[in-house]
CSV table of C-alpha atoms in Angstrom, one decimal:
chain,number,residue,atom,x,y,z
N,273,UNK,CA,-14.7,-4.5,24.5
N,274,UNK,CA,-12.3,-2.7,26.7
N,275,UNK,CA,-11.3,0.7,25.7
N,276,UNK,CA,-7.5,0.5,24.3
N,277,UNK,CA,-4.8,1.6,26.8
N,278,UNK,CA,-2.2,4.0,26.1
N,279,UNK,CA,0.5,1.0,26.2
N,280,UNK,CA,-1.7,-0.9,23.8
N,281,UNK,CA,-1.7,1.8,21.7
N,282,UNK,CA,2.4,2.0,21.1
N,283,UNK,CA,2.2,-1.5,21.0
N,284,UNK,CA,0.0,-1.7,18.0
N,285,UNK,CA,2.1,1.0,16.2
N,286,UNK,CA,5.2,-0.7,17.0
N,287,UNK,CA,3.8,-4.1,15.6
N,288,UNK,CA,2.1,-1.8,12.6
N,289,UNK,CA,5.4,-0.3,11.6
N,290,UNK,CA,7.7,-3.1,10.0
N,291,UNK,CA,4.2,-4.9,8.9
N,292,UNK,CA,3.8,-1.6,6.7
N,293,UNK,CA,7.3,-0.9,5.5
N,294,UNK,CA,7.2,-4.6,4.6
N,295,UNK,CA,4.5,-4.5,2.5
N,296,UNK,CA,4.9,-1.1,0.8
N,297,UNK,CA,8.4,-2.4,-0.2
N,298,UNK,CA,6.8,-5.4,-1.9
N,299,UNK,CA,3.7,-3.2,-3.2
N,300,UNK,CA,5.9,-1.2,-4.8
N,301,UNK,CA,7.8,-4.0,-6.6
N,302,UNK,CA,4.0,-4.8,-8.2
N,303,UNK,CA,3.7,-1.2,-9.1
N,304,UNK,CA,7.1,-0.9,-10.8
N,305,UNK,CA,6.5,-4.2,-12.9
N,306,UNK,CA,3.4,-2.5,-14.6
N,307,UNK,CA,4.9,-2.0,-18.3
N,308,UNK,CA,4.9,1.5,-19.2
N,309,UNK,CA,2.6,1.4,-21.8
N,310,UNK,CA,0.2,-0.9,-20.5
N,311,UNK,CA,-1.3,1.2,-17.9
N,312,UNK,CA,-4.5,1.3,-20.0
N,313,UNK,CA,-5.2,-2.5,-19.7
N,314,UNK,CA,-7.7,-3.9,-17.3
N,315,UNK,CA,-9.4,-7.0,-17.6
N,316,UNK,CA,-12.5,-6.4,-18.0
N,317,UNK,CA,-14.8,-3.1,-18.6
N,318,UNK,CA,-16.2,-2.6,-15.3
N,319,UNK,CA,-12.2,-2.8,-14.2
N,320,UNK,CA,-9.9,-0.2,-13.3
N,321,UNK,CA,-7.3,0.1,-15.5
N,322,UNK,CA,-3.7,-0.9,-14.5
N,323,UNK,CA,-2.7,3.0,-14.0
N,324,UNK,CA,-6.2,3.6,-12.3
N,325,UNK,CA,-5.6,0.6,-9.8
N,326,UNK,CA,-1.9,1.5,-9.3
N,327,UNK,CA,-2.8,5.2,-8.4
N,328,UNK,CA,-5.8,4.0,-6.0
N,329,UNK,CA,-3.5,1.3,-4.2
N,330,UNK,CA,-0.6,4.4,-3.5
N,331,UNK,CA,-2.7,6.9,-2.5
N,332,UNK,CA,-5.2,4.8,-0.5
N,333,UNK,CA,-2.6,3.6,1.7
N,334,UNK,CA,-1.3,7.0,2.4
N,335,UNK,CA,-4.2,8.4,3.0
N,336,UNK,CA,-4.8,6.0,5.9
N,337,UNK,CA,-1.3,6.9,7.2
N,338,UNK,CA,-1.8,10.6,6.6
N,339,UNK,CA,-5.3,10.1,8.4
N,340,UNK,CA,-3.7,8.5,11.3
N,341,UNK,CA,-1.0,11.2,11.7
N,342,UNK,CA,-3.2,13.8,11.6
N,343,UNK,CA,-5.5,12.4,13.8
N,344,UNK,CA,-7.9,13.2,11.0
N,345,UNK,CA,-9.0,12.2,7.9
N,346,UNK,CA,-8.9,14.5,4.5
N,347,UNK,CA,-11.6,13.4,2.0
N,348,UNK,CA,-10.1,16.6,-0.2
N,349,UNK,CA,-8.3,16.2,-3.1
N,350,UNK,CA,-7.1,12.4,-3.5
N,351,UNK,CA,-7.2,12.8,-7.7
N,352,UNK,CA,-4.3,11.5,-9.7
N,353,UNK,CA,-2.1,14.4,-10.9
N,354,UNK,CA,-1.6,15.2,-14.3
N,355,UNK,CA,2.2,14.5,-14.1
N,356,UNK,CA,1.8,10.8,-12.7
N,357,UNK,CA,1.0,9.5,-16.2
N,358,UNK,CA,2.5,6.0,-15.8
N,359,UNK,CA,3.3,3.1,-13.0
N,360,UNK,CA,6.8,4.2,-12.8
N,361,UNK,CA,5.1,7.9,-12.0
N,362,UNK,CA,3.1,6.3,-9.0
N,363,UNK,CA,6.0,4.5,-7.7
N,364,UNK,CA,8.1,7.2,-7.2
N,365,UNK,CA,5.3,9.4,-5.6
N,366,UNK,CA,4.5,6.2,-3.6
N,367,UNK,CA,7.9,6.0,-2.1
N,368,UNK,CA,8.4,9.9,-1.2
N,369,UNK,CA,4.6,10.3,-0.1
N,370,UNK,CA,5.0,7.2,2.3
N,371,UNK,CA,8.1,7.7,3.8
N,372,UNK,CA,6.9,11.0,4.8
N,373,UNK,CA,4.1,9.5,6.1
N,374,UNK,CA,6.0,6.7,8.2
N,375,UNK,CA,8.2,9.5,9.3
N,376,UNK,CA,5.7,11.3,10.7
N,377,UNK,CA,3.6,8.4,12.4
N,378,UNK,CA,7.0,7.3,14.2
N,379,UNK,CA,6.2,10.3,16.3
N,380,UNK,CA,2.9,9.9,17.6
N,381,UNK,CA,2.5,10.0,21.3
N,382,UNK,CA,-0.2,7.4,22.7
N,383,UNK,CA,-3.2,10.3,23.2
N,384,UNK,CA,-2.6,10.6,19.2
N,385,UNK,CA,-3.1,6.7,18.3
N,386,UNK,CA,-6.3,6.6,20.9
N,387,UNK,CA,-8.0,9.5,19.3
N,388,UNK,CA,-11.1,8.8,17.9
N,389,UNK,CA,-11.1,9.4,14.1
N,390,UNK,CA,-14.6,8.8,12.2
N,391,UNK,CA,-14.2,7.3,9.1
N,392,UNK,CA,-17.1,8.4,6.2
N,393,UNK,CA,-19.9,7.7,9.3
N,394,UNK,CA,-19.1,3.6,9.4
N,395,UNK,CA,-16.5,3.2,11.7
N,396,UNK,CA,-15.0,5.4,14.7
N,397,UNK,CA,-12.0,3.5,15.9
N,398,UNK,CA,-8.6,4.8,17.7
N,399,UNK,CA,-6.7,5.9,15.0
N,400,UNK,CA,-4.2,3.2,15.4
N,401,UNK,CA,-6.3,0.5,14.8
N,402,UNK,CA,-6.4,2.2,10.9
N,403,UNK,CA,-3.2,1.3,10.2
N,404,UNK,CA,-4.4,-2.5,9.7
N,405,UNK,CA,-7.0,-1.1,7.9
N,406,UNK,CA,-3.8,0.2,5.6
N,407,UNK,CA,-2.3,-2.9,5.6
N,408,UNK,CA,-5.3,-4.8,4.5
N,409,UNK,CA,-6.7,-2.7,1.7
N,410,UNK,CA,-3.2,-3.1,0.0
N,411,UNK,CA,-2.6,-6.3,0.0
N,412,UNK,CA,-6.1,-6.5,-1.5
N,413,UNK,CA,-5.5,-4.1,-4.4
N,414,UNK,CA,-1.6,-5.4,-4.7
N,415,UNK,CA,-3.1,-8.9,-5.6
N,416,UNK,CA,-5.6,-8.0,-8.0
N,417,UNK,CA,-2.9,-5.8,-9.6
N,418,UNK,CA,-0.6,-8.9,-9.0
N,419,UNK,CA,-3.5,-10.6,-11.3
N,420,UNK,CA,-2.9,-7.7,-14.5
N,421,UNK,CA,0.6,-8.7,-14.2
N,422,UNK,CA,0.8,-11.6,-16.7
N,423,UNK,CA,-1.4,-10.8,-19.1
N,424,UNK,CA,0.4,-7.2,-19.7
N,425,UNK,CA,3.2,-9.5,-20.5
N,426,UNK,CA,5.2,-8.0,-17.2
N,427,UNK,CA,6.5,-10.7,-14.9
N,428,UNK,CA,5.3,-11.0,-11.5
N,429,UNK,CA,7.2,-10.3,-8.7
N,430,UNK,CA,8.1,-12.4,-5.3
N,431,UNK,CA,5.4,-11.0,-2.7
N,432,UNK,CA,5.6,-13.9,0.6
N,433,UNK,CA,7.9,-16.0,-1.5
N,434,UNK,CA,9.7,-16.4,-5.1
N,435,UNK,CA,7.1,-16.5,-7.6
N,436,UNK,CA,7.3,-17.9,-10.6
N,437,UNK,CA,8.7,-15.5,-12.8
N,438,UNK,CA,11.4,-15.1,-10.2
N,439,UNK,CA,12.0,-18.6,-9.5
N,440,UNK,CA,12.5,-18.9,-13.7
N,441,UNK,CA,14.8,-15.7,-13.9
N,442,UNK,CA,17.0,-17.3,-10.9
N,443,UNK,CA,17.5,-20.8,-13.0
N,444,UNK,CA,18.7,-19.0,-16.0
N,445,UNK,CA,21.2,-16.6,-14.0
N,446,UNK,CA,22.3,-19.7,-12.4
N,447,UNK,CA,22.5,-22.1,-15.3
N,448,UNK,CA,24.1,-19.1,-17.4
N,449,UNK,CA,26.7,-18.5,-14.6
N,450,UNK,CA,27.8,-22.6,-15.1
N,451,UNK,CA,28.4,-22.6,-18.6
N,452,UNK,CA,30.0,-18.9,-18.2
C-alpha cells in the first residue's frame, strides 16, 4: 500500500468530521435514555454495567480524538470520576470533552493527520486513519448499550432510523393532537 498523501490526509478528516458529530449526537441520545437509577444493570455477570458501559463508550471515543490531536496517545488516567455517578453525568462530560476535542482536530494541518502514532504495539497507522477507529468502536458499544435499553424499562432511541419506541411515541402525539 501506498503511503497516504498529504491531500488524502485532509480528505479523510473532512469525510471523518460530520461522520463523528453524527454519531456522537445519536450516541449521546443512548446515553441520556439510561434511567438514572439503573446504571447498575447489566445483563449478565461477566457484563459491564449500564454506567460502566456508558463511561467506556464516552471516554473511549475521546480518547481516540484526543490521541489524534495530539499526535499521541495518553494511556494515563482514563478512570471514571467520582462526580460522574450517573448516565446523565457521562452525557454531559461527553458533550463538553468532545466538542473540545472536535474543536481541536478541525485544526490539524496534513503533517499532524500523517504522523505515525503507535497504538499499545498492534497498530502504527497515520493518525487520521484513527478517527474510523473512533467511529467504529462506538457504534459497537452504542448498540450493545442500545441492547440494555429495554430491559431497564428506558425506551430506545432513533439511531439510522425511528425505532420503535419512537415510531409508538409519534402515533400517540399524532392521534392525541386529532382528538385534541
Amino acid at each position: 500500500m501506498q503511503p497516504l498523501q498529504p491531500e488524502q490526509a485532509t480528505f479523510l478528516l473532512q469525510m471523518a468530521l460530520p461522520a463523528l458529530k453524527n454519531e456522537h449526537r445519536v450516541t449521546r441520545k443512548i446515553i441520556e435514555a439510561v434511567p438514572a437509577e439503573q446504571g447498575d444493570y447489566r445483563p449478565d455477570g461477566v457484563s459491564k454495567s449500564a454506567l460502566e458501559l456508558a463511561w467506556h463508550l464516552a471516554s473511549a471515543e475521546n480518547f481516540f480524538m484526543d490521541g489524534v490531536a495530539a499526535g499521541q496517545f495518553n494511556y494515563v488516567g482514563g478512570s471514571r470520576p467520582d462526580s460522574i455517578r450517573n448516565a446523565a453525568d457521562v452525557a454531559a462530560w461527553y458533550g463538553e470533552a468532545f466538542q473540545a476535542n472536535f474543536d481541536r482536530l478541525t485544526r490539524l494541518s496534513s503533517e499532524q493527520l500523517l504522523k505515525v502514532i503507535d497504538f499499545r504495539g498492534m497498530f502504527q497507522y497515520p493518525a487520521v486513519l484513527y478517527l474510523q477507529f473512533a467511529i467504529n468502536h462506538s457504534i459497537h458499544h452504542r448498540g450493545q448499550l442500545s441492547v440494555y435499553l429495554r430491559p431497564m424499562g428506558a425506551k430506545v432511541p432513533s439511531i439510522y432510523g425511528e425505532s420503535y419506541d419512537d415510531a409508538q411515541a409519534r402515533k400517540a402525539a399524532h392521534a392525541q393532537a386529532g382528538t385534541a
